[in-house]
PDB file of C-alpha atoms in Angstrom:
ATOM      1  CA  UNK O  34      91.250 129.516  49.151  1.00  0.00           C
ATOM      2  CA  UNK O  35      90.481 125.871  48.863  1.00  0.00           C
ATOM      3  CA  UNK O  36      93.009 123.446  50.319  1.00  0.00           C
ATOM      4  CA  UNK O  37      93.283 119.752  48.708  1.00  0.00           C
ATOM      5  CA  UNK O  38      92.502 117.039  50.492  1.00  0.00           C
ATOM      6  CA  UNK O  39      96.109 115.825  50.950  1.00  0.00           C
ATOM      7  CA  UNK O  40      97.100 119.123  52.229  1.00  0.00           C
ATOM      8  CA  UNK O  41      94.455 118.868  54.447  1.00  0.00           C
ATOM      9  CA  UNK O  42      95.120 115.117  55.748  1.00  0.00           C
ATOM     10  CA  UNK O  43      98.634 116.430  56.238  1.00  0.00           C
ATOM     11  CA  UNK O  44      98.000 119.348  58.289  1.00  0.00           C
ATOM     12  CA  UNK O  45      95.896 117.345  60.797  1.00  0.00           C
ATOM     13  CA  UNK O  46      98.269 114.769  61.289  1.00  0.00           C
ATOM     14  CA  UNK O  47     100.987 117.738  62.002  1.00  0.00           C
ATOM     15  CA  UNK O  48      98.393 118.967  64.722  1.00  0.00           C
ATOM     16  CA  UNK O  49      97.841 115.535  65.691  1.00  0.00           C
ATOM     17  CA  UNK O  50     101.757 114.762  66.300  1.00  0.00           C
ATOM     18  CA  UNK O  51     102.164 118.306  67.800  1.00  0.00           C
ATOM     19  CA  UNK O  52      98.704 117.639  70.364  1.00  0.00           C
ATOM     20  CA  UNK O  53     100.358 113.952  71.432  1.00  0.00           C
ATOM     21  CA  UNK O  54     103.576 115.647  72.186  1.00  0.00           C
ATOM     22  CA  UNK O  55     102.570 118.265  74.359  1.00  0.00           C
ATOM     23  CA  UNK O  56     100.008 115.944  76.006  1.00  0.00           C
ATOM     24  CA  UNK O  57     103.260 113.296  76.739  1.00  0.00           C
ATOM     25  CA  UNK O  58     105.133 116.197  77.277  1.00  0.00           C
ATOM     26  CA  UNK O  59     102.529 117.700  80.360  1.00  0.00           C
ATOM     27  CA  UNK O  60     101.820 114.024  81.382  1.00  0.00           C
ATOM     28  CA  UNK O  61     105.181 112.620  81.527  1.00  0.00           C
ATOM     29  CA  UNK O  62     107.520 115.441  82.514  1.00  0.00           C
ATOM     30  CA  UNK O  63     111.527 115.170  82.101  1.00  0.00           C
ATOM     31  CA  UNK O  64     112.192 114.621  86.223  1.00  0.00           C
ATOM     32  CA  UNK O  65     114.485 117.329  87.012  1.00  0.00           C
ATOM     33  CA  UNK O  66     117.374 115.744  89.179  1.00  0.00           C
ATOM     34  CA  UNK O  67     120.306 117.167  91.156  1.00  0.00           C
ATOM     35  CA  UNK O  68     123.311 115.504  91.423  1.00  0.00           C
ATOM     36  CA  UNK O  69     123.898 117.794  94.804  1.00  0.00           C
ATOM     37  CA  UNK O  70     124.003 116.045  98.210  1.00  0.00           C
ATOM     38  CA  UNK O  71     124.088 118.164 101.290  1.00  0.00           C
ATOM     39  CA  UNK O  72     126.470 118.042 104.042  1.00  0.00           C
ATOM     40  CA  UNK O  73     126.211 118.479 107.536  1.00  0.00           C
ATOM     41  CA  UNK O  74     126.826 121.792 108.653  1.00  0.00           C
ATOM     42  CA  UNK O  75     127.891 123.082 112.170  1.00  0.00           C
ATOM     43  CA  UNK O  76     125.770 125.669 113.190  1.00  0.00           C
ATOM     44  CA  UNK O  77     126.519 127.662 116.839  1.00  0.00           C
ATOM     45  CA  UNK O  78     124.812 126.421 119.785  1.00  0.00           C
ATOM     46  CA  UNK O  79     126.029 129.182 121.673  1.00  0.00           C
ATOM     47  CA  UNK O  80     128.761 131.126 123.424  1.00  0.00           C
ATOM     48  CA  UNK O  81     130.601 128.063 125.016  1.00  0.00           C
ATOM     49  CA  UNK O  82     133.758 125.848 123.973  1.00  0.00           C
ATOM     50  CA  UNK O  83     131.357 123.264 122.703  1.00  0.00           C
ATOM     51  CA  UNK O  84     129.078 126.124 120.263  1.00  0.00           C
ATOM     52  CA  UNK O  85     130.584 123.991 117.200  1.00  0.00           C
ATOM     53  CA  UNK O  86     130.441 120.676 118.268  1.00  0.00           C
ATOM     54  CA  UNK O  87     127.623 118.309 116.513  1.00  0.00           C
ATOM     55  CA  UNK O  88     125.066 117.242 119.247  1.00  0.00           C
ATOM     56  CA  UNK O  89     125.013 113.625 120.504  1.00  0.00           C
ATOM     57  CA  UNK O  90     122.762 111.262 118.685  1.00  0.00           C
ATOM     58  CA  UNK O  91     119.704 110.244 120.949  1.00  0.00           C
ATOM     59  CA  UNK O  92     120.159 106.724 120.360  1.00  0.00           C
ATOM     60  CA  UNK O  93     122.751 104.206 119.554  1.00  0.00           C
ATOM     61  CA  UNK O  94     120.502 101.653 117.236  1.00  0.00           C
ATOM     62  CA  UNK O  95     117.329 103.081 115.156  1.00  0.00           C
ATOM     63  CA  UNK O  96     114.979 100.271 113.733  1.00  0.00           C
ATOM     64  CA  UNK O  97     112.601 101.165 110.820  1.00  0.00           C
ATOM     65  CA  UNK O  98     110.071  98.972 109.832  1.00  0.00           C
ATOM     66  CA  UNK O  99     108.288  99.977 106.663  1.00  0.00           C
ATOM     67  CA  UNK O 100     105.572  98.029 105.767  1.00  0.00           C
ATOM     68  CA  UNK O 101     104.291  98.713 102.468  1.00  0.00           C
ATOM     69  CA  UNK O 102     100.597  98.409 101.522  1.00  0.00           C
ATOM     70  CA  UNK O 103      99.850  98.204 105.213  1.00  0.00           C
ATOM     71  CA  UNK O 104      96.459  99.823 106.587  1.00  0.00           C
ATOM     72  CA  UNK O 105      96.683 101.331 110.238  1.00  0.00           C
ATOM     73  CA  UNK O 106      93.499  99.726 111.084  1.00  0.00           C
ATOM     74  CA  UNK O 107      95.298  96.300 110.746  1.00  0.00           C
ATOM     75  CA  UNK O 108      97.761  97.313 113.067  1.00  0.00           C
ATOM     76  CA  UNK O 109      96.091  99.566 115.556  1.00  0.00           C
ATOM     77  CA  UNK O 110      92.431  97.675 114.936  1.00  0.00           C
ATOM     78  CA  UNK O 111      89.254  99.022 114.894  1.00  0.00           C
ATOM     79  CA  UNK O 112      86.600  99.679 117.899  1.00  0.00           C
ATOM     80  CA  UNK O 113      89.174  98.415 120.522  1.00  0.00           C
ATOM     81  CA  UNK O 114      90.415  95.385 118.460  1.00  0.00           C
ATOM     82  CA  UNK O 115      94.421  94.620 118.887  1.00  0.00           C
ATOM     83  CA  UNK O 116      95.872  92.980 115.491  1.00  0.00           C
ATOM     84  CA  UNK O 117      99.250  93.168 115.963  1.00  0.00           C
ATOM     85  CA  UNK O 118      99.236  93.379 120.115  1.00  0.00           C
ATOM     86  CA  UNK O 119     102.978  93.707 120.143  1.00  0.00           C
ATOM     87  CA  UNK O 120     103.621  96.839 117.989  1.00  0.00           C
ATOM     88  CA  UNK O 121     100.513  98.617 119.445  1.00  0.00           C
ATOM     89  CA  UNK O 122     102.202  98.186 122.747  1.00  0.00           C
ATOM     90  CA  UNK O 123     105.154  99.506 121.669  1.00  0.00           C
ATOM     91  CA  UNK O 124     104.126 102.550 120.280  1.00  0.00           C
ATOM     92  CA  UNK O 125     101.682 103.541 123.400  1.00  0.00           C
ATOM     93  CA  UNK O 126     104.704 102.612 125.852  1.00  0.00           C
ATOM     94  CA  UNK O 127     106.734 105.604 124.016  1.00  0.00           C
ATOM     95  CA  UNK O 128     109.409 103.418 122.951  1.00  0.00           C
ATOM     96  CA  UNK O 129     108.555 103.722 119.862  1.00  0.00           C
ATOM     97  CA  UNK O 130     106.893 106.247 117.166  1.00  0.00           C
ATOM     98  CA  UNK O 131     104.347 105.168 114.252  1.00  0.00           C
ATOM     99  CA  UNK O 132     103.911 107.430 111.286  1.00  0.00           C
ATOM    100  CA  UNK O 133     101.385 106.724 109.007  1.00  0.00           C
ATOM    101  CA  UNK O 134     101.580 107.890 105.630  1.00  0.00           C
ATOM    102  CA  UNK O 135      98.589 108.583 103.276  1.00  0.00           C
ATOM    103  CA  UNK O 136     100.078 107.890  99.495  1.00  0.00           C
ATOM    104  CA  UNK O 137      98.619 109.802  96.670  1.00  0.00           C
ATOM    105  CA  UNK O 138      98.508 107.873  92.605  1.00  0.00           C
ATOM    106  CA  UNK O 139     101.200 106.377  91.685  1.00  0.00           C
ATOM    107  CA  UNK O 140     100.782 103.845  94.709  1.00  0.00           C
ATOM    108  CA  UNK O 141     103.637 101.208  93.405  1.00  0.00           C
ATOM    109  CA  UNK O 142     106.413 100.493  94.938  1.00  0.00           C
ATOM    110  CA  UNK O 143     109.393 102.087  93.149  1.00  0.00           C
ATOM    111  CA  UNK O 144     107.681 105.697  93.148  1.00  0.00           C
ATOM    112  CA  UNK O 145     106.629 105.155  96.746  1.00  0.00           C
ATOM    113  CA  UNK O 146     110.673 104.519  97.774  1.00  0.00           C
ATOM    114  CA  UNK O 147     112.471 107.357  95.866  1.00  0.00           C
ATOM    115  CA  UNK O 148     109.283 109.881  97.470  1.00  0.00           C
ATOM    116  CA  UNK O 149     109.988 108.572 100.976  1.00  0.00           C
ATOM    117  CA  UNK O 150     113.729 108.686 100.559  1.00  0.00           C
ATOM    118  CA  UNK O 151     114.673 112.058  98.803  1.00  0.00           C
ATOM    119  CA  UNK O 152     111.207 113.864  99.755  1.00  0.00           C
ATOM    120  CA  UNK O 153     110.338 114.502  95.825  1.00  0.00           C
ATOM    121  CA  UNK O 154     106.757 113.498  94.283  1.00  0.00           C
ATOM    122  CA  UNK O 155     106.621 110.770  92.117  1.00  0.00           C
ATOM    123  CA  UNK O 156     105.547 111.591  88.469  1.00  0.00           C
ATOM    124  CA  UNK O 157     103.485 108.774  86.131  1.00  0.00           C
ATOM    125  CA  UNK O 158     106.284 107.989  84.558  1.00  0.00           C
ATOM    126  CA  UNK O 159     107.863 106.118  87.361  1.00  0.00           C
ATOM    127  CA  UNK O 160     105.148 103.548  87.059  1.00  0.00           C
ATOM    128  CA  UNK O 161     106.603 102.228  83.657  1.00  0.00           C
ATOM    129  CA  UNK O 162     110.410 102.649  84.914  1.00  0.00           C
ATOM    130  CA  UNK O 163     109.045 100.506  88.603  1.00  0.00           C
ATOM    131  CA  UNK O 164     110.007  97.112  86.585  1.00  0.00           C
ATOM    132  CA  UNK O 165     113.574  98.055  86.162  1.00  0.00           C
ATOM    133  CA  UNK O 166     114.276 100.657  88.467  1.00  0.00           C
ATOM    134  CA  UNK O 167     118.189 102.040  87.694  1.00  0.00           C
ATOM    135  CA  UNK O 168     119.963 103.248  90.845  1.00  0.00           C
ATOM    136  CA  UNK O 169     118.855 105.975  92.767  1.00  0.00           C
ATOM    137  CA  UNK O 170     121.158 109.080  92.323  1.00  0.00           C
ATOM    138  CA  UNK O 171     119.777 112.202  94.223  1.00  0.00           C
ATOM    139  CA  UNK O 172     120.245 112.816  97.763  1.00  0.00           C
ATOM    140  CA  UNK O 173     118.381 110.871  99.645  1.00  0.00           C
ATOM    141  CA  UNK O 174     118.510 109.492 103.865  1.00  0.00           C
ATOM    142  CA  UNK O 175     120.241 106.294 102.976  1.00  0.00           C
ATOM    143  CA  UNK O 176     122.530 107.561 101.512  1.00  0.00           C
ATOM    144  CA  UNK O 177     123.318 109.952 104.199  1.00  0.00           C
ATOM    145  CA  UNK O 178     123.004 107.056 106.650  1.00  0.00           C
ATOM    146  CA  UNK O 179     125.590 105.534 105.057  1.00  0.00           C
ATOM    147  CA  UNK O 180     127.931 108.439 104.280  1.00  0.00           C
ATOM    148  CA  UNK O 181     127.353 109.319 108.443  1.00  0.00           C
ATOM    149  CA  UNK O 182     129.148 105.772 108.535  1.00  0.00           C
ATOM    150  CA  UNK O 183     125.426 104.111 109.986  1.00  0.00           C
ATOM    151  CA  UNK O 184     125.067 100.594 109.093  1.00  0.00           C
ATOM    152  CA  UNK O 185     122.605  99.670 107.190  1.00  0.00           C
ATOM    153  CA  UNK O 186     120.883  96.564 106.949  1.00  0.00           C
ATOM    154  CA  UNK O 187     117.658  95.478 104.591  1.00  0.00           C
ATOM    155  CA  UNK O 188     115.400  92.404 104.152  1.00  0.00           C
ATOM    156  CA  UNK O 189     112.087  92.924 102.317  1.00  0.00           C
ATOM    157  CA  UNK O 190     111.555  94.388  98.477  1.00  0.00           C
ATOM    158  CA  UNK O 191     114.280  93.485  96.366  1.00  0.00           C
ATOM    159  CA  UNK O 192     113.468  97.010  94.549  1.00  0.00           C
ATOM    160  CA  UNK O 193     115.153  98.581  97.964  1.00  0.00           C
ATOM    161  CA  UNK O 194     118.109  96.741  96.638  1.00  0.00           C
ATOM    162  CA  UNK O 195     117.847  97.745  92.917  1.00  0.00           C
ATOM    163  CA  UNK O 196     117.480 101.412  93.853  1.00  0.00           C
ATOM    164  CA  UNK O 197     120.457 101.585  96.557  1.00  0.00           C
ATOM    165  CA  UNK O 198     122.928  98.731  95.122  1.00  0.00           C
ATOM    166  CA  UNK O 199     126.252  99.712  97.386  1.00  0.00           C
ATOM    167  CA  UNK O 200     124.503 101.321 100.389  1.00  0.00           C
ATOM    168  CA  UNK O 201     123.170  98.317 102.489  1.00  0.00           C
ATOM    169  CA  UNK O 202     126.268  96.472 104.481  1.00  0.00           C
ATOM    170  CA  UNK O 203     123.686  93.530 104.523  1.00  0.00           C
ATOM    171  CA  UNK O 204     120.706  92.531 102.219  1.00  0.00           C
ATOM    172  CA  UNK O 205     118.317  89.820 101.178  1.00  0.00           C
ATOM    173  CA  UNK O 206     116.048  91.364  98.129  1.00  0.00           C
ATOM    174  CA  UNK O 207     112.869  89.353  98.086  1.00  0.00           C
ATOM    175  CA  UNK O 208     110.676  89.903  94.626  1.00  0.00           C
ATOM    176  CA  UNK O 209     107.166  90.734  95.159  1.00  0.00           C
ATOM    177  CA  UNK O 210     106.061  90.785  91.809  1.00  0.00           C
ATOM    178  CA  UNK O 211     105.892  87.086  91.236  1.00  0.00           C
ATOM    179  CA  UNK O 212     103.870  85.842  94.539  1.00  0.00           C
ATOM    180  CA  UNK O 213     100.776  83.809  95.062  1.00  0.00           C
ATOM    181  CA  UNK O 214     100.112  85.166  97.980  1.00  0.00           C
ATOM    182  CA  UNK O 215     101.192  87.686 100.798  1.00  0.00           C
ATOM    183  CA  UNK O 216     102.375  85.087 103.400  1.00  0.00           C
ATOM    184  CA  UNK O 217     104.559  83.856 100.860  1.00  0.00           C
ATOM    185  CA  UNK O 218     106.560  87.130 100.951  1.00  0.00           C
ATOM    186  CA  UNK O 219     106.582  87.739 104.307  1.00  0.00           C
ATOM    187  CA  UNK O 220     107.937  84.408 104.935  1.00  0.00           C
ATOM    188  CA  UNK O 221     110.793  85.345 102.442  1.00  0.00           C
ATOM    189  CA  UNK O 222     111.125  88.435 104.011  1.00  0.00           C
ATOM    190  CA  UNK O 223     111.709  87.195 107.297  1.00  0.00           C
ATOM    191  CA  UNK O 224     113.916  84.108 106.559  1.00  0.00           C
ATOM    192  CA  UNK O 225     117.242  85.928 107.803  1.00  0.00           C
ATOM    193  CA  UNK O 226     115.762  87.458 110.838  1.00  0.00           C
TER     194      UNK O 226
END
C-alpha cells in the first residue's frame, strides 16, 4: 500500500505534535497542590494532669537569616580564614545553629522559596513562573508562623513578599533582578535595620 505524500506529511506532523506533547508533558509536569494545611495536634506526654498540654516554646524570639546565593566558605573561610568573624562566633558559641543547604537545578529564587517553605521540589517550570510569582497557597512554615500568632517580619527579596502577600506584619521587598551589583542590594536590604 503506497501512501501519498500529503498523507504522509500529515501523519508526521501528528507524531510530531503528539512527541512535543508528551515531551512538555514529562518535562513540565501539572504541580500537584493541596489546599490542606495541618494543625497542631496534642499528642499525650504521659500519665499526668499536664499529658495534653502543648510544650513550652524554647525561646521567646527566633531570628532567621537566609542568605541566598551564599557559599559557606565565605562565611566560615577557608584554611583558618574568618570572613564574617561575627556569625562564625556565633555559631561555635552555641547560640546559634547554621544549616547549609546544597540546592539542586532550578537554582533561582522563586523555586528555591516555595522548596524551603512547604518542603516540595521545585519542577522547571517554576523557572518561567519566578518573574511573576502568584501567591503561595500550600502549607507552608510561614504560614504556620503566622497562624501560631508569631510575628513576622521580612527585609530582603521582594519575591518573599510576592509569594506571602498578607503574612509578614512588616516588610520592605527589595528587587534583585534589576541590580548592578551585589552591594547595591544589600544596602537596600539593610536600609530598615
Amino acid at each position: 500500500m503506497k501512501l501519498s505524500s500529503s498523507l504522509f506529511a500529515l501523519l508526521c506532523l501528528i507524531c510530531e505534535i503528539v512527541s512535543i506533547a508528551l515531551f512538555l508533558r514529562g518535562f513540565f509536569p501539572v504541580p500537584v497542590k493541596s489546599s490542606f494545611s495541618a494543625k497542631i495536634v496534642m499528642c499525650s506526654a504521659g500519665s499526668g494532669p499536664n499529658s495534653r498540654k502543648a510544650p513550652e516554646p524554647l525561646f521567646k524570639r527566633v531570628v532567621i537569616v537566609l542568605i541566598d546565593a551564599l557559599r559557606e566558605d565565605f562565611v566560615f573561610g577557608s584554611d583558618g580564614r574568618r570572613f564574617m568573624p561575627y556569625t562564625s562566633h556565633v555559631v561555635e558559641r552555641g547560640s546559634s545553629h547554621s544549616f547549609i543547604a546544597k540546592a539542586r537545578p532550578p537554582t533561582v529564587t522563586m523555586p528555591r522559596i516555595k522548596a524551603l517553605t512547604t518542603g516540595s521540589i521545585p519542577g522547571f517550570i517554576d523557572v518561567v513562573m519566578n518573574l511573576n510569582s502568584p501567591a503561595l497557597l500550600e502549607d507552608n512554615l510561614i504560614w504556620q508562623a503566622k497562624s501560631a500568632g508569631k510575628r513576622i517580619i521580612f527585609y530582603g527579596d521582594d519575591t518573599w513578599v510576592r509569594l506571602f502577600p498578607k503574612h509578614f506584619m512588616e516588610h520592605d521587598g527589595t528587587t534583585s533582578f534589576f541590580v548592578s551589583d551585589y552591594t547595591e542590594f544589600v544596602c537596600k536590604s539593610m536600609r530598615s535595620l
